Every structure is written in structure tokens, then in C-alpha cells.
PDB file of C-alpha atoms in Angstrom:
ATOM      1  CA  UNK E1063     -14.230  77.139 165.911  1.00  0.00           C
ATOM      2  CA  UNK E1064     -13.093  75.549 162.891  1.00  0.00           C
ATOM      3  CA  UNK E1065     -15.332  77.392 160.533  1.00  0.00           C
ATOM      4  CA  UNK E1066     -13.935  80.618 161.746  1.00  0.00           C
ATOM      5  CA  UNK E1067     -10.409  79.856 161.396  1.00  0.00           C
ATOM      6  CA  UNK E1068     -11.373  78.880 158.017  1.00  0.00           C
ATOM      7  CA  UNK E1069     -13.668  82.067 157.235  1.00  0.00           C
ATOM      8  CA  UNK E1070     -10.511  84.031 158.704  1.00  0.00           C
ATOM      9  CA  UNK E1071      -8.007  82.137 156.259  1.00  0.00           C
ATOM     10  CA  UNK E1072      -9.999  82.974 153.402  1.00  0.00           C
ATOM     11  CA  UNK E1073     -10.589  86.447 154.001  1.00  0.00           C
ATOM     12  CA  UNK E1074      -6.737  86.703 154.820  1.00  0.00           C
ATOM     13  CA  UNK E1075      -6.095  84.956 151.419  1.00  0.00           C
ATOM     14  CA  UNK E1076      -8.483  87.400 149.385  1.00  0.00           C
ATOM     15  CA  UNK E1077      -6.995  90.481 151.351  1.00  0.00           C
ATOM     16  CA  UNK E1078      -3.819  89.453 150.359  1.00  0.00           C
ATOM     17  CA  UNK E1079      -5.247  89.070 146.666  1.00  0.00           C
ATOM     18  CA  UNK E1080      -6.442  92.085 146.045  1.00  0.00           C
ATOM     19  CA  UNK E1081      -3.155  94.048 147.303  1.00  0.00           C
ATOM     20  CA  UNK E1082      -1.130  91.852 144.890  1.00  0.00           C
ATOM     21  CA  UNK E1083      -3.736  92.940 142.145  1.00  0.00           C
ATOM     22  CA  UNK E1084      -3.180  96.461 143.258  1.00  0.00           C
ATOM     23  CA  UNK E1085       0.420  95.856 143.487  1.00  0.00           C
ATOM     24  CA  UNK E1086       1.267  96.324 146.963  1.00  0.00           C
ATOM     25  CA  UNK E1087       1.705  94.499 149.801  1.00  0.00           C
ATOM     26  CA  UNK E1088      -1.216  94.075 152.364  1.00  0.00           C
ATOM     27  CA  UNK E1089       0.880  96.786 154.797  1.00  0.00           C
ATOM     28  CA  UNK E1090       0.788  98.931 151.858  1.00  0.00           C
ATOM     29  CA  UNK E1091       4.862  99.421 151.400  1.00  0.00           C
ATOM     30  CA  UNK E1092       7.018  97.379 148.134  1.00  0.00           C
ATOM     31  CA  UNK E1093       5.891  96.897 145.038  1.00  0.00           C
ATOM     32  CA  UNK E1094       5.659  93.799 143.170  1.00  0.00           C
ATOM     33  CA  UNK E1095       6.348  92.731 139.690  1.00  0.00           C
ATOM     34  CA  UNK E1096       3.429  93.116 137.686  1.00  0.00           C
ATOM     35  CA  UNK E1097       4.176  90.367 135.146  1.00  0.00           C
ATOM     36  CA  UNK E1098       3.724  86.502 134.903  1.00  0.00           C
ATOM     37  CA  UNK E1099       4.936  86.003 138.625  1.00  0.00           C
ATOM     38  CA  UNK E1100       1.930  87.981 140.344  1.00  0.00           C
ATOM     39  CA  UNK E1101      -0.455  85.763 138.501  1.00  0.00           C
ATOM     40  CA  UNK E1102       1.738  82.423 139.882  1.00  0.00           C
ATOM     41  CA  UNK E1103       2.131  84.362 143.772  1.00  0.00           C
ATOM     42  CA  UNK E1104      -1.742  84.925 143.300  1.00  0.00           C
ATOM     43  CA  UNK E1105      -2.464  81.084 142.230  1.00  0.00           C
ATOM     44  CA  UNK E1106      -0.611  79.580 145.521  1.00  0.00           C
ATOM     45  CA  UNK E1107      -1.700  81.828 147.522  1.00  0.00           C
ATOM     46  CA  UNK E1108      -5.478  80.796 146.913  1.00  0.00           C
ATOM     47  CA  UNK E1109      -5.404  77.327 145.752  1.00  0.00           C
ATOM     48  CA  UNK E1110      -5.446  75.466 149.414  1.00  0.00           C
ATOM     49  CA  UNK E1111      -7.477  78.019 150.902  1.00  0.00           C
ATOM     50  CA  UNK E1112     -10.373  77.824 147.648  1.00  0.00           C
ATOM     51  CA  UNK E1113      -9.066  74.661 145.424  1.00  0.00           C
ATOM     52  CA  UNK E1114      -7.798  74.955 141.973  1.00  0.00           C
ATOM     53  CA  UNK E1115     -11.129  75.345 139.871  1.00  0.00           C
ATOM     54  CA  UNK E1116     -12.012  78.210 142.209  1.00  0.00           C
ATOM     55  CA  UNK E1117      -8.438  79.675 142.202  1.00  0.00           C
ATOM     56  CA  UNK E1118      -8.658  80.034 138.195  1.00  0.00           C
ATOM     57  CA  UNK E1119     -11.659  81.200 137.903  1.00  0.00           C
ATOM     58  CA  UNK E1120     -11.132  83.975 140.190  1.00  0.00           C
ATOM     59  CA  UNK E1121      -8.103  84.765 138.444  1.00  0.00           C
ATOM     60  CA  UNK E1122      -9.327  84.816 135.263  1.00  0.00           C
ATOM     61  CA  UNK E1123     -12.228  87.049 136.420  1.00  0.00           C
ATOM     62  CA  UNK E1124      -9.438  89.701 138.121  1.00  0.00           C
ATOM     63  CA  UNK E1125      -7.544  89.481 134.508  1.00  0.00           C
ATOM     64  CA  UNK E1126     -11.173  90.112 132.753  1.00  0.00           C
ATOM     65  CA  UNK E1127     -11.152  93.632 135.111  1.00  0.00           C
ATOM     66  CA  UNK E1128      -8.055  94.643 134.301  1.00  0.00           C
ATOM     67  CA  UNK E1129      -7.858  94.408 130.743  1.00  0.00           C
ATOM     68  CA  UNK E1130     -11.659  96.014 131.122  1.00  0.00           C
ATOM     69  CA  UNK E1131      -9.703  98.814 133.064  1.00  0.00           C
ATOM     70  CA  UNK E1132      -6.629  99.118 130.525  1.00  0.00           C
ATOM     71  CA  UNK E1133      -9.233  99.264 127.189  1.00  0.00           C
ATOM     72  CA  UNK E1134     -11.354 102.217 129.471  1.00  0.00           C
ATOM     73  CA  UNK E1135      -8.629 104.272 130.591  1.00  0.00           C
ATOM     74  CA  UNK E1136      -7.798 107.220 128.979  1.00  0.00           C
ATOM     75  CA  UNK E1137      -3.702 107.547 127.904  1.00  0.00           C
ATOM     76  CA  UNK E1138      -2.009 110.246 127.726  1.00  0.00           C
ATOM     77  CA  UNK E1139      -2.754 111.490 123.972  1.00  0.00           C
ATOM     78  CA  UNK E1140      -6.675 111.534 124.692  1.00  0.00           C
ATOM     79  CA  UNK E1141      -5.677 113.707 127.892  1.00  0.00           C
ATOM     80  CA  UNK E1142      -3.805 115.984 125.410  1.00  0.00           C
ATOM     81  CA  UNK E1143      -6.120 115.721 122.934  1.00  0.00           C
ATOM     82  CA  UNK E1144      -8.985 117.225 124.819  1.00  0.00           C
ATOM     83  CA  UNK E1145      -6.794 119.814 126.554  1.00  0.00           C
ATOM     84  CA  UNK E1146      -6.064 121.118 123.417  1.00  0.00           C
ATOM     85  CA  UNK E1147      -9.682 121.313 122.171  1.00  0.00           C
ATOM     86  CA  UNK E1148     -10.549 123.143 125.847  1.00  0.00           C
ATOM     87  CA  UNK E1149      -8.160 125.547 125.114  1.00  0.00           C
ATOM     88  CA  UNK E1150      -9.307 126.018 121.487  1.00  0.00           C
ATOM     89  CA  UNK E1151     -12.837 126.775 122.700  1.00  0.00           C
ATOM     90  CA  UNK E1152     -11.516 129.056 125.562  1.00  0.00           C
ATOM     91  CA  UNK E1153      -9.622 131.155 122.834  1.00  0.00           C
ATOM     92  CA  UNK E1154     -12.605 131.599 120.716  1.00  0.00           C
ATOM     93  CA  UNK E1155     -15.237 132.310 123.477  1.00  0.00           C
ATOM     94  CA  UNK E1156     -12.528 135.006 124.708  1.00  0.00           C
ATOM     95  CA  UNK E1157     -12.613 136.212 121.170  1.00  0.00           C
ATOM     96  CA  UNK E1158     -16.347 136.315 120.833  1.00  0.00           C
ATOM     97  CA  UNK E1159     -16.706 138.352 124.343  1.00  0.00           C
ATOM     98  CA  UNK E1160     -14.072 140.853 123.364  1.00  0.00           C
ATOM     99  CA  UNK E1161     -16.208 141.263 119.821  1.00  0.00           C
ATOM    100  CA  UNK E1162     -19.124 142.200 121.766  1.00  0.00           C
ATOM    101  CA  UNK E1163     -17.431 144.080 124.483  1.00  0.00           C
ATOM    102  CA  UNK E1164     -16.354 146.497 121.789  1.00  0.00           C
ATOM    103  CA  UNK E1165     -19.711 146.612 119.794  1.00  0.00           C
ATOM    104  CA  UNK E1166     -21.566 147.986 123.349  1.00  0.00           C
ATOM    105  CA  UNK E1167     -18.554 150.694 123.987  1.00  0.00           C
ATOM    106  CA  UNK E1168     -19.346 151.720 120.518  1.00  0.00           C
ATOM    107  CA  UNK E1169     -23.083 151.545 120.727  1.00  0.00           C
ATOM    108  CA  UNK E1170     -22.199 153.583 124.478  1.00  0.00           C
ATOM    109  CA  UNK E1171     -19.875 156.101 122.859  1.00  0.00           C
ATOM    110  CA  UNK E1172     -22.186 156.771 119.974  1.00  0.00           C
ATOM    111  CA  UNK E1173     -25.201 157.163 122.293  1.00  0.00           C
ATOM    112  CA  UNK E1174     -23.301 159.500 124.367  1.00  0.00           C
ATOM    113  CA  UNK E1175     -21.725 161.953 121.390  1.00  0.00           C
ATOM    114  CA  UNK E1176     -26.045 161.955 119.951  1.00  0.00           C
ATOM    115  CA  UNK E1177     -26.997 163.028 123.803  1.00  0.00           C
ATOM    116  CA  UNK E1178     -24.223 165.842 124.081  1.00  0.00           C
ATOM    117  CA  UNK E1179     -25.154 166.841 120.357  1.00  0.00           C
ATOM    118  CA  UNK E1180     -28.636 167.067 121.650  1.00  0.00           C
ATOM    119  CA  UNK E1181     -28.287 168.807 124.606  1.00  0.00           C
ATOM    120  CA  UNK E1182     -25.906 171.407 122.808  1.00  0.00           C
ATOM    121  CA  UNK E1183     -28.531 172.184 120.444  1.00  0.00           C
ATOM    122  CA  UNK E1184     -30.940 172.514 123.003  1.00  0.00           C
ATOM    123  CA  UNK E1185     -28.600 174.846 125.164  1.00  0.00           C
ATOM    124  CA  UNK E1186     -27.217 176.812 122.538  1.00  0.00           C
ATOM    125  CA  UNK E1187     -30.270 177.913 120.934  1.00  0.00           C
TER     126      UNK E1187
END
């Protein structure tokens, strides 16, 4: 029974980890301070339910993910950076299909005046 109480403490403890790493509380509501203090909240939270060596290595491995995650993510001038670049090759693919929307009206219309020519001729003879 004691083993389950203590599987149950740890998974409580690791639950409540990862919502202060999200920066929430495990019912999902307030928002905590995402400096120095969450990593101190985090670190008494876990070191009597893992022990210290544990505790800061787990830590350090969450702080290893999230400055992963900060390097990866894209900010705000990449976003407009490649919207602008979309909407640069949207303008000239519209400008290419208009080109060749009026080259085949012409090629049309000019086929069509050679037909009526021809079939004038033909009538009028």
C-alpha cells in the first residue's frame, strides 16, 4: 500500500510540474510568474518526493526544452517575412495567368476574324 501512495505522490508531483512548466495551475485557471520563482516552486515541489540530484537534473532537462523551444520558434518577423514573400509570388503568378489569358483571347479572336474572312470568301464568290 505504501508503494502506491508513493507512485501516486510522484505522479501528483510531476503533474503538478509540468503545469508550472506550462504556466498554469494543474486545474488549468492563474498564471504563474515565469521567472526565477517557477524554477524555486518547481525545486520544492520535487525534491522530497525524488531527492535533490533527481530534482536538478530534471530541471535542468525541462530548461534544456525550453530554450530548445525558444531557439525553434518562429517570431514574429520570420512570420512577416514569409507572408510577404507568399504574397510576392501570388502577385506574380496572377500576373503570369493574366499574360496568358490575353495571349489565347488573341490567338481566339484572330482565329475567329481568319474563319469569317474565309467563309466570306467562300460565300461571296
Amino acid at each position: 500500500m505504501t508503494k502506491i501512495r508513493a507512485v501516486t505522490k510522484i505522479r501528483e508531483a510531476i503533474s503538478n510540474a509540468i503545469a508550472l512548466i506550462r504556466g498554469v495551475d494543474r486545474k488549468g485557471y492563474g498564471r504563474y510568474n515565469r521567472d526565477m520563482t517557477k524554477t524555486m516552486e518547481l525545486y520544492i515541489l520535487l525534491k522530497d518526493k525524488l531527492g535533490e540530484q533527481e530534482t536538478k537534473a530534471l530541471i535542468e532537462a525541462f530548461d534544456e526544452v525550453s530554450e530548445q523551444a525558444k531557439r525553434e520558434a518562429a517570431t514574429k518577423a520570420d512570420l512577416e517575412n514569409m507572408k510577404s514573400a507568399l504574397e510576392l509570388k501570388i502577385e506574380k503568378s496572377k500576373t503570369d495567368s493574366i499574360k496568358w489569358m490575353l495571349a489565347f483571347w488573341a490567338s481566339q479572336i484572330g482565329i475567329l476574324i481568319a474563319a469569317i474572312a474565309v467563309m466570306l470568301k467562300f460565300f461571296l464568290k
